[in-house]
Coordinates of C-alpha atoms and ligand atoms in Angstrom, one line a residue:
X178 CA 89.6 82.2 89.8
X179 CA 89.3 85.9 89.0
X180 CA 91.2 88.0 91.6
X181 CA 91.0 91.8 91.2
X182 CA 92.8 94.4 93.2
X183 CA 91.0 97.7 93.3
X184 CA 93.8 100.2 93.9
X185 CA 93.1 103.9 94.1
X186 CA 93.4 106.8 96.5
X187 CA 91.0 107.2 99.4
X188 CA 87.8 108.5 98.0
X189 CA 88.4 107.1 94.5
X190 CA 85.3 104.9 94.6
X191 CA 86.8 101.5 95.4
X192 CA 84.0 100.5 97.8
X193 CA 81.2 101.6 95.4
X194 CA 82.7 99.9 92.4
X195 CA 83.4 96.8 94.4
X196 CA 79.7 96.4 95.0
X197 CA 79.1 96.5 91.2
X198 CA 81.9 94.0 90.6
X199 CA 80.4 91.7 93.2
X200 CA 77.0 92.0 91.7
X201 CA 78.3 91.4 88.1
X202 CA 80.9 88.7 88.7
X203 CA 79.9 87.1 92.0
X204 CA 83.3 87.7 93.6
X205 CA 84.0 87.7 97.3
X206 CA 84.6 91.3 98.5
X207 CA 87.4 91.9 101.0
X208 CA 87.6 95.5 102.2
X209 CA 90.5 95.6 104.6
X210 CA 89.3 99.0 105.9
X211 CA 85.9 97.4 106.8
X212 CA 87.6 94.4 108.4
X213 CA 89.7 96.7 110.6
X214 CA 86.8 99.0 111.5
X215 CA 84.8 95.9 112.5
X216 CA 87.7 94.9 114.8
X217 CA 87.7 98.4 116.4
X218 CA 83.9 98.4 116.9
X219 CA 84.1 95.0 118.6
X220 CA 87.0 96.2 120.8
X221 CA 89.0 93.1 120.0
X222 CA 92.7 93.2 121.0
X223 CA 93.5 93.8 117.3
X224 CA 91.0 96.6 117.1
X225 CA 92.5 98.3 120.2
X226 CA 95.9 98.0 118.6
X227 CA 94.9 99.6 115.2
X228 CA 92.4 102.2 116.4
X229 CA 94.8 105.1 116.9
X230 CA 96.9 104.2 113.7
X231 CA 93.7 104.4 111.6
X232 CA 92.5 107.6 113.3
X233 CA 95.9 109.2 112.4
X234 CA 95.6 108.2 108.7
X235 CA 98.6 105.9 108.9
X236 CA 99.0 102.4 107.6
X237 CA 98.5 99.3 109.9
X238 CA 101.9 97.4 109.9
X239 CA 102.3 94.8 107.1
X240 CA 102.7 91.8 109.5
X241 CA 99.3 92.5 111.0
X242 CA 97.7 92.9 107.6
X243 CA 99.4 89.7 106.2
X244 CA 98.0 87.7 109.1
X245 CA 94.5 89.0 108.4
X246 CA 94.8 88.3 104.7
X247 CA 96.3 84.9 105.1
X248 CA 93.4 83.9 107.4
X249 CA 90.9 85.3 105.0
X250 CA 92.3 83.5 102.0
X251 CA 92.6 80.2 103.9
X252 CA 89.0 80.4 105.0
X253 CA 87.4 81.3 101.6
X254 CA 84.5 79.0 100.7
X255 CA 85.4 76.3 98.2
X256 CA 82.8 77.8 95.9
X257 CA 84.5 81.2 95.7
X258 CA 84.9 82.5 92.1
X259 CA 87.6 84.9 93.2
X260 CA 88.2 87.9 95.4
X261 CA 88.0 91.6 94.9
X262 CA 90.7 93.1 97.1
X263 CA 89.5 96.6 98.1
X264 CA 92.2 98.6 99.9
X265 CA 94.8 95.9 99.8
X266 CA 97.7 95.7 99.1
X267 CA 98.8 99.2 100.2
X268 CA 102.6 98.6 100.2
X269 CA 104.9 96.8 97.8
X270 CA 105.8 94.4 100.6
X271 CA 102.1 93.5 101.0
X272 CA 101.8 93.1 97.2
X273 CA 104.9 90.7 97.1
X274 CA 103.5 88.7 100.0
X275 CA 100.0 88.5 98.4
X276 CA 101.5 87.3 95.2
X277 CA 103.3 84.5 97.0
X278 CA 100.1 83.5 98.8
X279 CA 98.3 83.4 95.5
X280 CA 101.1 81.6 93.6
X281 CA 100.9 78.8 96.2
X282 CA 97.3 78.4 95.1
X283 CA 98.1 78.7 91.4
X284 CA 96.3 82.0 91.2
X285 CA 97.1 85.5 90.3
X286 CA 95.6 89.0 90.7
X287 CA 95.1 91.9 88.3
X288 CA 95.1 95.6 89.4
X289 CA 92.5 98.1 88.4
X290 CA 93.6 101.6 89.4
X291 CA 90.9 104.2 89.7
X292 CA 92.3 107.6 88.9
X293 CA 90.5 110.6 90.5
X294 CA 91.9 114.2 90.7
X295 CA 93.0 115.3 94.2
X296 CA 90.5 118.1 94.6
X297 CA 87.7 115.8 93.8
X298 CA 89.0 113.1 96.3
X299 CA 89.1 115.7 99.1
X300 CA 85.6 116.9 98.3
X301 CA 84.2 113.3 98.1
X302 CA 85.8 112.4 101.5
X303 CA 84.6 115.5 103.2
X304 CA 81.1 114.9 102.0
X305 CA 81.3 111.3 103.1
X306 CA 82.6 112.4 106.5
X307 CA 79.2 114.2 107.1
X308 CA 77.5 110.8 107.4
X309 CA 80.1 108.1 107.6
X310 CA 81.0 108.5 111.3
X311 CA 84.5 107.5 110.3
X312 CA 87.3 109.0 112.6
X313 CA 89.5 109.4 109.5
X314 CA 87.1 111.4 107.2
X315 CA 88.3 114.9 108.4
X316 CA 90.5 117.3 106.5
X317 CA 93.7 116.8 108.5
X318 CA 93.5 113.0 108.4
X319 CA 92.4 113.0 104.7
X320 CA 95.5 115.0 103.8
X321 CA 97.6 112.5 105.7
X322 CA 95.9 109.5 104.0
X323 CA 96.6 111.1 100.6
X324 CA 100.2 111.6 101.5
X325 CA 100.5 108.0 102.7
X326 CA 98.8 106.9 99.5
X327 CA 101.3 108.7 97.2
X328 CA 104.4 107.6 99.2
X329 CA 103.5 104.0 100.0
X330 CA 100.6 102.8 97.8
X331 CA 101.4 104.4 94.4
X332 CA 104.5 102.2 94.1
X333 CA 102.2 99.2 94.2
X334 CA 100.9 100.3 90.7
X335 CA 104.5 100.3 89.3
X336 CA 105.1 96.9 90.8
X337 CA 102.0 95.4 89.0
X338 CA 102.7 97.4 85.8
X339 CA 106.1 95.7 85.5
X340 CA 104.3 92.4 85.7
X341 CA 101.8 93.4 83.0
X342 CA 98.9 93.2 85.4
X343 CA 98.1 96.9 85.8
X344 CA 95.0 98.6 84.3
X345 CA 94.3 102.3 84.8
X346 CA 90.7 103.5 84.8
X347 CA 89.5 107.1 84.7
X348 CA 87.6 107.4 88.0
X349 CA 85.9 110.7 87.2
X350 CA 82.3 110.8 85.9
X351 CA 79.1 109.0 86.8
X352 CA 79.2 105.8 88.9
X353 CA 77.7 103.9 86.0
X354 CA 80.2 105.2 83.4
X355 CA 83.1 104.1 85.7
X356 CA 81.5 100.7 86.3
X357 CA 81.3 100.2 82.5
X358 CA 85.0 101.1 82.1
X359 CA 85.8 98.5 84.8
X360 CA 83.6 95.9 83.2
X361 CA 85.4 96.3 79.9
X362 CA 88.7 95.6 81.5
X363 CA 87.5 92.6 83.5
X364 CA 85.8 91.2 80.4
X365 CA 89.1 91.3 78.6
X366 CA 91.0 89.5 81.3
Ligands
LIG536 P1 90.0 102.3 103.9 O1 88.7 102.0 104.4 O2 90.5 101.3 102.8 O3 90.2 103.7 103.4 O4 91.0 102.0 105.1 C1 91.0 102.8 106.2 C2 92.3 102.7 107.0 O5 92.5 101.3 107.4 C3 93.5 103.1 106.3 O6 93.7 104.5 106.3 C4 94.6 102.3 107.1 O7 94.9 103.0 108.3 C5 93.9 101.0 107.4 N1 94.1 100.0 106.3 C6 93.2 99.5 105.4 N2 93.8 98.7 104.6 C7 95.1 98.6 104.9 C8 96.2 97.9 104.4 N3 96.1 97.1 103.3 N4 97.4 98.2 104.9 C9 97.6 99.0 106.0 N5 96.5 99.7 106.5 C10 95.3 99.5 106.0

């Protein structure tokens, strides 16, 4: 099994690069943001609970996220070659719990961190906001999401780095160049 965690700030290209990794390696793609937006769109009890949290650019509580992830992992098809985790884990607590879940299945995950400069992130997200229809792609919420990223998600990189499972990738340049850089790392795993 090949489990990859794409860790990078909002707007760093996690979704775009996940699509390439899925195409190249046949992994299952889990975007926790997409999963939560689906819950909101279907107005499920969970969706109603997380709607305002996401609109404010805050993180959904870890216990809710871990229930979602646990269900997802338990229901993976037997033929799954691995998972690309896009937007998860976003806290060290989530990372520790994911590791436990994977250990029980004799698996592990490696982190690929897409590094993009802050000005570029904001520009990309504002551009995306023109068409995405996402409640959180506006300047005020983008700034909040970046603050949350630095405070709560950046420490996840250090956590995996200490375990020797952290790989930084320059996330600036063309989509194809970045995809090649990611492929080089995955090929070496
Ligand atoms: P994304 O599409 O990955 O940018 O996620 C959009 C929003 O969904 C985030 O700003 C959070 O509010 C929420 N979210 C997604 N993944 C997580 C996670 N792993 N932990 C907590 N909140 C999350």
